[in-house]
PDB file of C-alpha atoms in Angstrom:
ATOM      1  CA  MET A 164      90.142  63.076  96.219  1.00  0.00           C
ATOM      2  CA  ASN A 165      92.259  61.104  98.680  1.00  0.00           C
ATOM      3  CA  PHE A 166      95.916  61.840  97.992  1.00  0.00           C
ATOM      4  CA  GLN A 167      96.924  59.185 100.527  1.00  0.00           C
ATOM      5  CA  ARG A 168      96.251  56.663  97.749  1.00  0.00           C
ATOM      6  CA  HIS A 169      98.576  58.274  95.220  1.00  0.00           C
ATOM      7  CA  PRO A 170     101.445  55.861  94.392  1.00  0.00           C
ATOM      8  CA  LEU A 171     104.191  58.513  94.437  1.00  0.00           C
ATOM      9  CA  PRO A 172     105.333  57.993  98.062  1.00  0.00           C
ATOM     10  CA  GLN A 173     105.695  54.260  97.436  1.00  0.00           C
ATOM     11  CA  ALA A 174     108.003  55.042  94.498  1.00  0.00           C
ATOM     12  CA  ILE A 175     110.517  56.685  96.844  1.00  0.00           C
ATOM     13  CA  ASP A 176     112.998  54.045  97.952  1.00  0.00           C
ATOM     14  CA  SER A 177     116.349  55.816  98.220  1.00  0.00           C
ATOM     15  CA  ILE A 178     117.984  59.113  99.134  1.00  0.00           C
ATOM     16  CA  ALA A 179     118.432  59.785  95.410  1.00  0.00           C
ATOM     17  CA  HIS A 180     114.679  59.476  94.932  1.00  0.00           C
ATOM     18  CA  LEU A 181     114.006  61.722  97.913  1.00  0.00           C
ATOM     19  CA  ARG A 182     116.411  64.341  96.569  1.00  0.00           C
ATOM     20  CA  LEU A 183     114.550  64.417  93.273  1.00  0.00           C
ATOM     21  CA  PHE A 184     111.233  64.751  95.091  1.00  0.00           C
ATOM     22  CA  VAL A 185     112.291  67.695  97.283  1.00  0.00           C
ATOM     23  CA  GLU A 186     113.978  69.467  94.366  1.00  0.00           C
ATOM     24  CA  HIS A 187     110.541  69.487  92.722  1.00  0.00           C
ATOM     25  CA  HIS A 188     108.384  69.954  95.804  1.00  0.00           C
ATOM     26  CA  VAL A 189     110.283  72.995  97.113  1.00  0.00           C
ATOM     27  CA  PHE A 190     108.471  74.976  94.422  1.00  0.00           C
ATOM     28  CA  ALA A 191     105.167  73.949  95.970  1.00  0.00           C
ATOM     29  CA  VAL A 192     106.436  75.278  99.309  1.00  0.00           C
ATOM     30  CA  TRP A 193     107.312  78.628  97.705  1.00  0.00           C
ATOM     31  CA  ASP A 194     104.058  78.709  95.722  1.00  0.00           C
ATOM     32  CA  PHE A 195     102.114  78.224  98.961  1.00  0.00           C
ATOM     33  CA  MET A 196     103.684  81.392 100.346  1.00  0.00           C
ATOM     34  CA  LEU A 197     102.910  83.341  97.168  1.00  0.00           C
ATOM     35  CA  LEU A 198      99.246  82.444  97.574  1.00  0.00           C
ATOM     36  CA  LEU A 199      99.219  83.151 101.305  1.00  0.00           C
ATOM     37  CA  LYS A 200     100.853  86.570 100.943  1.00  0.00           C
ATOM     38  CA  ALA A 201      98.477  87.473  98.091  1.00  0.00           C
ATOM     39  CA  LEU A 202      95.552  86.615 100.363  1.00  0.00           C
ATOM     40  CA  GLN A 203      97.063  88.702 103.142  1.00  0.00           C
ATOM     41  CA  GLN A 204      97.271  91.715 100.825  1.00  0.00           C
ATOM     42  CA  HIS A 205      93.547  91.411 100.127  1.00  0.00           C
ATOM     43  CA  LEU A 206      92.204  90.397 103.532  1.00  0.00           C
ATOM     44  CA  ALA A 207      94.655  91.757 106.117  1.00  0.00           C
ATOM     45  CA  PRO A 208      96.652  94.484 104.346  1.00  0.00           C
ATOM     46  CA  SER A 209      99.454  96.326 106.083  1.00  0.00           C
ATOM     47  CA  GLY A 210     100.393  99.963 105.782  1.00  0.00           C
ATOM     48  CA  ALA A 211      98.721 103.286 106.395  1.00  0.00           C
ATOM     49  CA  PRO A 212      96.063 104.567 106.367  1.00  0.00           C
ATOM     50  CA  TRP A 213      94.452 101.674 108.173  1.00  0.00           C
ATOM     51  CA  ALA A 214      90.794 100.676 108.343  1.00  0.00           C
ATOM     52  CA  PRO A 215      89.125  97.765 110.149  1.00  0.00           C
ATOM     53  CA  PRO A 216      89.108  94.634 107.970  1.00  0.00           C
ATOM     54  CA  PRO A 217      85.679  93.641 106.636  1.00  0.00           C
ATOM     55  CA  HIS A 218      86.161  90.058 107.892  1.00  0.00           C
ATOM     56  CA  PRO A 219      88.108  90.212 111.171  1.00  0.00           C
ATOM     57  CA  ARG A 220      88.054  86.453 111.763  1.00  0.00           C
ATOM     58  CA  ILE A 221      89.446  85.790 108.297  1.00  0.00           C
ATOM     59  CA  ALA A 222      92.079  88.488 108.787  1.00  0.00           C
ATOM     60  CA  GLY A 223      93.065  86.766 112.022  1.00  0.00           C
ATOM     61  CA  LEU A 224      93.337  83.405 110.289  1.00  0.00           C
ATOM     62  CA  ILE A 225      95.541  84.798 107.529  1.00  0.00           C
ATOM     63  CA  ASN A 226      97.775  86.703 109.931  1.00  0.00           C
ATOM     64  CA  SER A 227      98.191  83.656 112.184  1.00  0.00           C
ATOM     65  CA  LEU A 228      99.090  81.518 109.167  1.00  0.00           C
ATOM     66  CA  VAL A 229     101.665  84.055 108.042  1.00  0.00           C
ATOM     67  CA  ALA A 230     103.148  84.196 111.544  1.00  0.00           C
ATOM     68  CA  GLU A 231     103.479  80.413 111.712  1.00  0.00           C
ATOM     69  CA  GLU A 232     104.873  80.120 108.190  1.00  0.00           C
ATOM     70  CA  GLU A 233     107.364  82.961 108.551  1.00  0.00           C
ATOM     71  CA  CYS A 234     108.570  82.199 112.079  1.00  0.00           C
ATOM     72  CA  ASP A 235     108.456  78.705 113.529  1.00  0.00           C
ATOM     73  CA  CYS A 236     110.950  77.175 115.918  1.00  0.00           C
ATOM     74  CA  LEU A 237     113.073  74.133 115.185  1.00  0.00           C
ATOM     75  CA  PRO A 238     113.407  71.874 118.243  1.00  0.00           C
ATOM     76  CA  ASP A 239     116.641  71.156 120.071  1.00  0.00           C
ATOM     77  CA  HIS A 240     117.356  67.833 118.380  1.00  0.00           C
ATOM     78  CA  LEU A 241     117.410  69.569 114.970  1.00  0.00           C
ATOM     79  CA  GLY A 242     119.800  72.315 115.999  1.00  0.00           C
ATOM     80  CA  GLY A 243     117.336  74.567 117.767  1.00  0.00           C
ATOM     81  CA  PRO A 244     115.869  76.377 119.354  1.00  0.00           C
ATOM     82  CA  LEU A 245     116.094  78.243 116.061  1.00  0.00           C
ATOM     83  CA  HIS A 246     113.440  80.525 114.577  1.00  0.00           C
ATOM     84  CA  LEU A 247     113.030  80.119 110.808  1.00  0.00           C
ATOM     85  CA  SER A 248     110.337  80.304 108.164  1.00  0.00           C
ATOM     86  CA  HIS A 249     108.884  76.997 107.030  1.00  0.00           C
ATOM     87  CA  PHE A 250     110.438  77.642 103.629  1.00  0.00           C
ATOM     88  CA  ALA A 251     113.869  78.067 105.234  1.00  0.00           C
ATOM     89  CA  ILE A 252     113.300  74.895 107.256  1.00  0.00           C
ATOM     90  CA  TYR A 253     112.430  73.015 104.067  1.00  0.00           C
ATOM     91  CA  ARG A 254     115.559  74.330 102.375  1.00  0.00           C
ATOM     92  CA  ARG A 255     117.547  73.240 105.429  1.00  0.00           C
ATOM     93  CA  ALA A 256     115.986  69.789 105.052  1.00  0.00           C
ATOM     94  CA  MET A 257     117.152  69.752 101.430  1.00  0.00           C
ATOM     95  CA  GLU A 258     120.707  70.554 102.462  1.00  0.00           C
ATOM     96  CA  GLU A 259     120.548  67.807 105.088  1.00  0.00           C
ATOM     97  CA  ILE A 260     120.153  65.185 102.331  1.00  0.00           C
ATOM     98  CA  ASP A 261     122.471  66.965  99.845  1.00  0.00           C
ATOM     99  CA  ALA A 262     119.647  67.942  97.504  1.00  0.00           C
ATOM    100  CA  ASP A 263     120.330  70.679  94.943  1.00  0.00           C
ATOM    101  CA  THR A 264     119.016  74.095  96.028  1.00  0.00           C
ATOM    102  CA  SER A 265     120.601  76.087  93.190  1.00  0.00           C
ATOM    103  CA  VAL A 266     117.450  76.330  91.049  1.00  0.00           C
ATOM    104  CA  ILE A 267     115.086  77.518  93.793  1.00  0.00           C
ATOM    105  CA  ASP A 268     117.804  79.912  94.999  1.00  0.00           C
ATOM    106  CA  ALA A 269     118.147  81.419  91.510  1.00  0.00           C
ATOM    107  CA  VAL A 270     114.376  81.741  91.165  1.00  0.00           C
ATOM    108  CA  LEU A 271     114.135  83.544  94.503  1.00  0.00           C
ATOM    109  CA  VAL A 272     116.931  85.964  93.585  1.00  0.00           C
ATOM    110  CA  GLN A 273     115.096  86.853  90.367  1.00  0.00           C
ATOM    111  CA  ALA A 274     111.754  87.231  92.142  1.00  0.00           C
ATOM    112  CA  MET A 275     113.204  89.455  94.878  1.00  0.00           C
ATOM    113  CA  ALA A 276     114.824  91.634  92.210  1.00  0.00           C
ATOM    114  CA  GLY A 277     111.288  92.558  91.149  1.00  0.00           C
ATOM    115  CA  ASP A 278     110.727  90.072  88.350  1.00  0.00           C
ATOM    116  CA  LEU A 279     108.183  87.669  89.818  1.00  0.00           C
ATOM    117  CA  HIS A 280     106.638  86.864  86.433  1.00  0.00           C
ATOM    118  CA  GLY A 281     110.039  86.147  84.925  1.00  0.00           C
ATOM    119  CA  SER A 282     111.098  84.052  87.898  1.00  0.00           C
ATOM    120  CA  VAL A 283     108.095  81.755  87.467  1.00  0.00           C
ATOM    121  CA  CYS A 284     109.192  81.259  83.846  1.00  0.00           C
ATOM    122  CA  HIS A 285     112.781  80.414  84.833  1.00  0.00           C
ATOM    123  CA  PRO A 286     113.951  77.711  82.390  1.00  0.00           C
ATOM    124  CA  SER A 287     115.413  75.506  85.130  1.00  0.00           C
ATOM    125  CA  ILE A 288     112.148  75.105  87.039  1.00  0.00           C
ATOM    126  CA  PRO A 289     111.075  71.459  86.694  1.00  0.00           C
ATOM    127  CA  ASP A 290     108.234  71.064  84.211  1.00  0.00           C
ATOM    128  CA  ALA A 291     106.247  69.202  86.857  1.00  0.00           C
ATOM    129  CA  ALA A 292     106.147  72.357  89.028  1.00  0.00           C
ATOM    130  CA  ARG A 293     105.626  74.897  86.279  1.00  0.00           C
ATOM    131  CA  ARG A 294     101.905  74.239  85.833  1.00  0.00           C
ATOM    132  CA  PHE A 295     100.769  75.091  89.357  1.00  0.00           C
ATOM    133  CA  LEU A 296     103.132  78.072  89.543  1.00  0.00           C
ATOM    134  CA  ARG A 297     101.495  79.519  86.435  1.00  0.00           C
ATOM    135  CA  THR A 298      98.024  78.859  87.833  1.00  0.00           C
ATOM    136  CA  THR A 299      98.938  80.788  90.966  1.00  0.00           C
ATOM    137  CA  GLN A 300     100.285  83.703  88.950  1.00  0.00           C
ATOM    138  CA  ASP A 301      97.107  83.788  86.837  1.00  0.00           C
ATOM    139  CA  LEU A 302      95.007  83.965  90.000  1.00  0.00           C
ATOM    140  CA  ILE A 303      97.185  86.639  91.595  1.00  0.00           C
ATOM    141  CA  ARG A 304      96.958  88.800  88.468  1.00  0.00           C
ATOM    142  CA  ALA A 305      93.164  88.358  88.278  1.00  0.00           C
ATOM    143  CA  GLY A 306      92.902  89.549  91.883  1.00  0.00           C
ATOM    144  CA  GLU A 307      89.632  87.767  92.746  1.00  0.00           C
ATOM    145  CA  VAL A 308      89.980  87.054  96.431  1.00  0.00           C
ATOM    146  CA  ASP A 309      87.447  84.221  96.511  1.00  0.00           C
ATOM    147  CA  ALA A 310      89.386  82.438  93.741  1.00  0.00           C
ATOM    148  CA  LEU A 311      92.678  82.914  95.600  1.00  0.00           C
ATOM    149  CA  ALA A 312      91.074  81.545  98.758  1.00  0.00           C
ATOM    150  CA  ALA A 313      89.773  78.540  96.822  1.00  0.00           C
ATOM    151  CA  ALA A 314      93.220  77.764  95.408  1.00  0.00           C
ATOM    152  CA  PHE A 315      94.740  78.081  98.868  1.00  0.00           C
ATOM    153  CA  THR A 316      92.078  75.936 100.527  1.00  0.00           C
ATOM    154  CA  TYR A 317      91.378  73.165  98.028  1.00  0.00           C
ATOM    155  CA  GLY A 318      94.792  72.933  96.394  1.00  0.00           C
ATOM    156  CA  ARG A 319      96.806  73.237  99.609  1.00  0.00           C
ATOM    157  CA  GLU A 320      95.231  73.296 103.068  1.00  0.00           C
ATOM    158  CA  LEU A 321      92.705  70.487 102.644  1.00  0.00           C
ATOM    159  CA  ILE A 322      94.980  68.087 100.774  1.00  0.00           C
ATOM    160  CA  VAL A 323      98.314  68.659 102.517  1.00  0.00           C
ATOM    161  CA  PRO A 324      97.535  66.301 105.440  1.00  0.00           C
ATOM    162  CA  ASP A 325      96.786  63.412 103.032  1.00  0.00           C
ATOM    163  CA  LEU A 326      99.825  64.197 100.907  1.00  0.00           C
ATOM    164  CA  PHE A 327     102.174  64.436 103.868  1.00  0.00           C
ATOM    165  CA  LEU A 328     100.765  61.536 105.907  1.00  0.00           C
ATOM    166  CA  SER A 329     101.482  59.042 103.149  1.00  0.00           C
ATOM    167  CA  LEU A 330     104.919  60.512 102.464  1.00  0.00           C
ATOM    168  CA  LEU A 331     105.888  60.540 106.148  1.00  0.00           C
ATOM    169  CA  ALA A 332     104.752  56.937 106.575  1.00  0.00           C
ATOM    170  CA  ARG A 333     106.910  55.918 103.624  1.00  0.00           C
ATOM    171  CA  LEU A 334     110.000  57.733 104.887  1.00  0.00           C
ATOM    172  CA  ARG A 335     109.630  56.086 108.282  1.00  0.00           C
ATOM    173  CA  LEU A 336     109.080  52.647 106.761  1.00  0.00           C
ATOM    174  CA  ILE A 337     112.269  52.733 104.697  1.00  0.00           C
ATOM    175  CA  ASN A 338     114.137  54.631 107.438  1.00  0.00           C
ATOM    176  CA  LEU A 339     115.718  57.340 105.323  1.00  0.00           C
ATOM    177  CA  PRO A 340     117.940  59.761 107.291  1.00  0.00           C
ATOM    178  CA  CYS A 341     115.948  62.990 106.854  1.00  0.00           C
ATOM    179  CA  PRO A 342     114.912  64.165 110.343  1.00  0.00           C
ATOM    180  CA  THR A 343     114.299  67.815 109.416  1.00  0.00           C
ATOM    181  CA  LEU A 344     112.028  66.894 106.530  1.00  0.00           C
ATOM    182  CA  CYS A 345     110.102  64.493 108.780  1.00  0.00           C
ATOM    183  CA  TRP A 346     109.651  67.266 111.359  1.00  0.00           C
ATOM    184  CA  TYR A 347     108.422  69.616 108.611  1.00  0.00           C
ATOM    185  CA  LEU A 348     105.865  67.046 107.443  1.00  0.00           C
ATOM    186  CA  GLU A 349     104.696  66.334 110.997  1.00  0.00           C
ATOM    187  CA  ARG A 350     104.285  70.047 111.685  1.00  0.00           C
ATOM    188  CA  HIS A 351     102.090  70.605 108.638  1.00  0.00           C
ATOM    189  CA  ILE A 352      99.994  67.505 109.280  1.00  0.00           C
ATOM    190  CA  GLU A 353      99.323  68.832 112.774  1.00  0.00           C
ATOM    191  CA  LEU A 354      98.542  72.415 111.785  1.00  0.00           C
ATOM    192  CA  ASP A 355      96.669  71.881 108.542  1.00  0.00           C
ATOM    193  CA  GLY A 356      94.676  68.802 109.511  1.00  0.00           C
ATOM    194  CA  ASP A 357      93.474  69.941 112.920  1.00  0.00           C
ATOM    195  CA  ILE A 358      93.228  73.719 112.575  1.00  0.00           C
ATOM    196  CA  HIS A 359      93.910  75.428 109.276  1.00  0.00           C
ATOM    197  CA  GLY A 360      92.016  73.246 106.831  1.00  0.00           C
ATOM    198  CA  PRO A 361      88.542  73.612 108.387  1.00  0.00           C
ATOM    199  CA  LEU A 362      89.073  77.346 108.960  1.00  0.00           C
ATOM    200  CA  ALA A 363      90.229  77.848 105.380  1.00  0.00           C
ATOM    201  CA  GLU A 364      87.075  76.168 104.085  1.00  0.00           C
ATOM    202  CA  GLN A 365      84.983  78.500 106.250  1.00  0.00           C
ATOM    203  CA  MET A 366      86.928  81.427 104.763  1.00  0.00           C
ATOM    204  CA  VAL A 367      85.918  80.402 101.242  1.00  0.00           C
ATOM    205  CA  GLU A 368      82.240  80.180 102.227  1.00  0.00           C
ATOM    206  CA  VAL A 369      82.307  83.624 103.836  1.00  0.00           C
ATOM    207  CA  LEU A 370      83.931  85.173 100.756  1.00  0.00           C
ATOM    208  CA  ILE A 371      81.427  83.513  98.415  1.00  0.00           C
ATOM    209  CA  GLY A 372      78.444  84.650 100.444  1.00  0.00           C
ATOM    210  CA  CYS A 373      75.263  84.473  98.367  1.00  0.00           C
ATOM    211  CA  ASP A 374      76.954  85.244  95.055  1.00  0.00           C
ATOM    212  CA  PRO A 375      76.275  82.427  92.529  1.00  0.00           C
ATOM    213  CA  MET A 376      78.963  83.751  90.174  1.00  0.00           C
ATOM    214  CA  ALA A 377      81.525  83.582  92.979  1.00  0.00           C
ATOM    215  CA  ARG A 378      80.480  80.008  93.769  1.00  0.00           C
ATOM    216  CA  ASP A 379      80.878  78.996  90.131  1.00  0.00           C
ATOM    217  CA  ARG A 380      84.307  80.670  90.018  1.00  0.00           C
ATOM    218  CA  VAL A 381      85.379  78.854  93.182  1.00  0.00           C
ATOM    219  CA  GLU A 382      84.269  75.492  91.797  1.00  0.00           C
ATOM    220  CA  ARG A 383      86.262  76.065  88.600  1.00  0.00           C
ATOM    221  CA  VAL A 384      89.359  77.005  90.596  1.00  0.00           C
ATOM    222  CA  ARG A 385      88.893  74.023  92.883  1.00  0.00           C
ATOM    223  CA  SER A 386      88.863  71.652  89.919  1.00  0.00           C
ATOM    224  CA  ARG A 387      91.883  73.360  88.361  1.00  0.00           C
ATOM    225  CA  VAL A 388      94.134  73.344  91.406  1.00  0.00           C
ATOM    226  CA  ILE A 389      93.345  69.754  92.368  1.00  0.00           C
ATOM    227  CA  GLY A 390      94.093  68.771  88.786  1.00  0.00           C
ATOM    228  CA  ASP A 391      97.361  70.691  88.942  1.00  0.00           C
ATOM    229  CA  ARG A 392      98.393  68.820  92.072  1.00  0.00           C
ATOM    230  CA  HIS A 393      97.527  65.430  90.579  1.00  0.00           C
ATOM    231  CA  CYS A 394      99.547  66.275  87.468  1.00  0.00           C
ATOM    232  CA  PHE A 395     102.477  67.328  89.644  1.00  0.00           C
ATOM    233  CA  TRP A 396     102.549  64.093  91.640  1.00  0.00           C
ATOM    234  CA  ASP A 397     102.034  62.016  88.484  1.00  0.00           C
ATOM    235  CA  ALA A 398     104.943  63.765  86.753  1.00  0.00           C
ATOM    236  CA  VAL A 399     107.314  63.329  89.698  1.00  0.00           C
ATOM    237  CA  GLN A 400     106.370  59.667  89.983  1.00  0.00           C
ATOM    238  CA  ALA A 401     107.091  59.213  86.269  1.00  0.00           C
ATOM    239  CA  GLN A 402     110.553  60.703  86.743  1.00  0.00           C
ATOM    240  CA  LEU A 403     111.250  58.404  89.678  1.00  0.00           C
ATOM    241  CA  ALA A 404     110.321  55.461  87.482  1.00  0.00           C
ATOM    242  CA  ASN A 405     112.868  56.549  84.870  1.00  0.00           C
ATOM    243  CA  PRO A 406     116.381  55.413  85.890  1.00  0.00           C
ATOM    244  CA  VAL A 407     117.923  58.185  83.787  1.00  0.00           C
ATOM    245  CA  ALA A 408     116.134  60.819  85.874  1.00  0.00           C
ATOM    246  CA  VAL A 409     117.738  59.739  89.140  1.00  0.00           C
TER     247      VAL A 409
END
């Protein structure tokens, strides 16, 4: 599915619209990290005692992704050099356009207090984001690493370049003042399109191996997470089309 053709980016025509979008999409940014850290626990665990990972190349991929996501460097023209996680950079981009961060902040406080399940059920989370958050939690609880890898690959890494290319083109066309968000989008287009996406797909194939049950499970997850993402974009677009929502 080509997300570049989704009409949501074309529905954004003001800062108010962009604020609504990022207040929803920040949960996708957090959800991405939940999936990535769950994969790291399975494929490149920390702690002692230590043993060599069964798939060193995959462990390297996961660890490099975590390093990039948890510590990137904002350039000079955005207030850098400043080392921040991509999530923190996204939140900074929200503040730059006066978007509301109170809901994601409250969810994070609850999650870090040890109530991850409860945080995902927080009543203030936008309904559009709730579906994919619950899917991720279902997969984390099930603990099937090939399914987690499929959600990460097909619902995130392989579609992010299409999603972000169309959004970035729209923001540039209408010249909205959101330089940090544009840098964030550019960074993920570069990393995911050229490097991470193809490697993530290889990771899924390695984890499936010759197991037909694993392949069936991966295909079901692939369909589910792509459907979740379509529903998310459709729901946000519907809110943008409703003058009361913005």
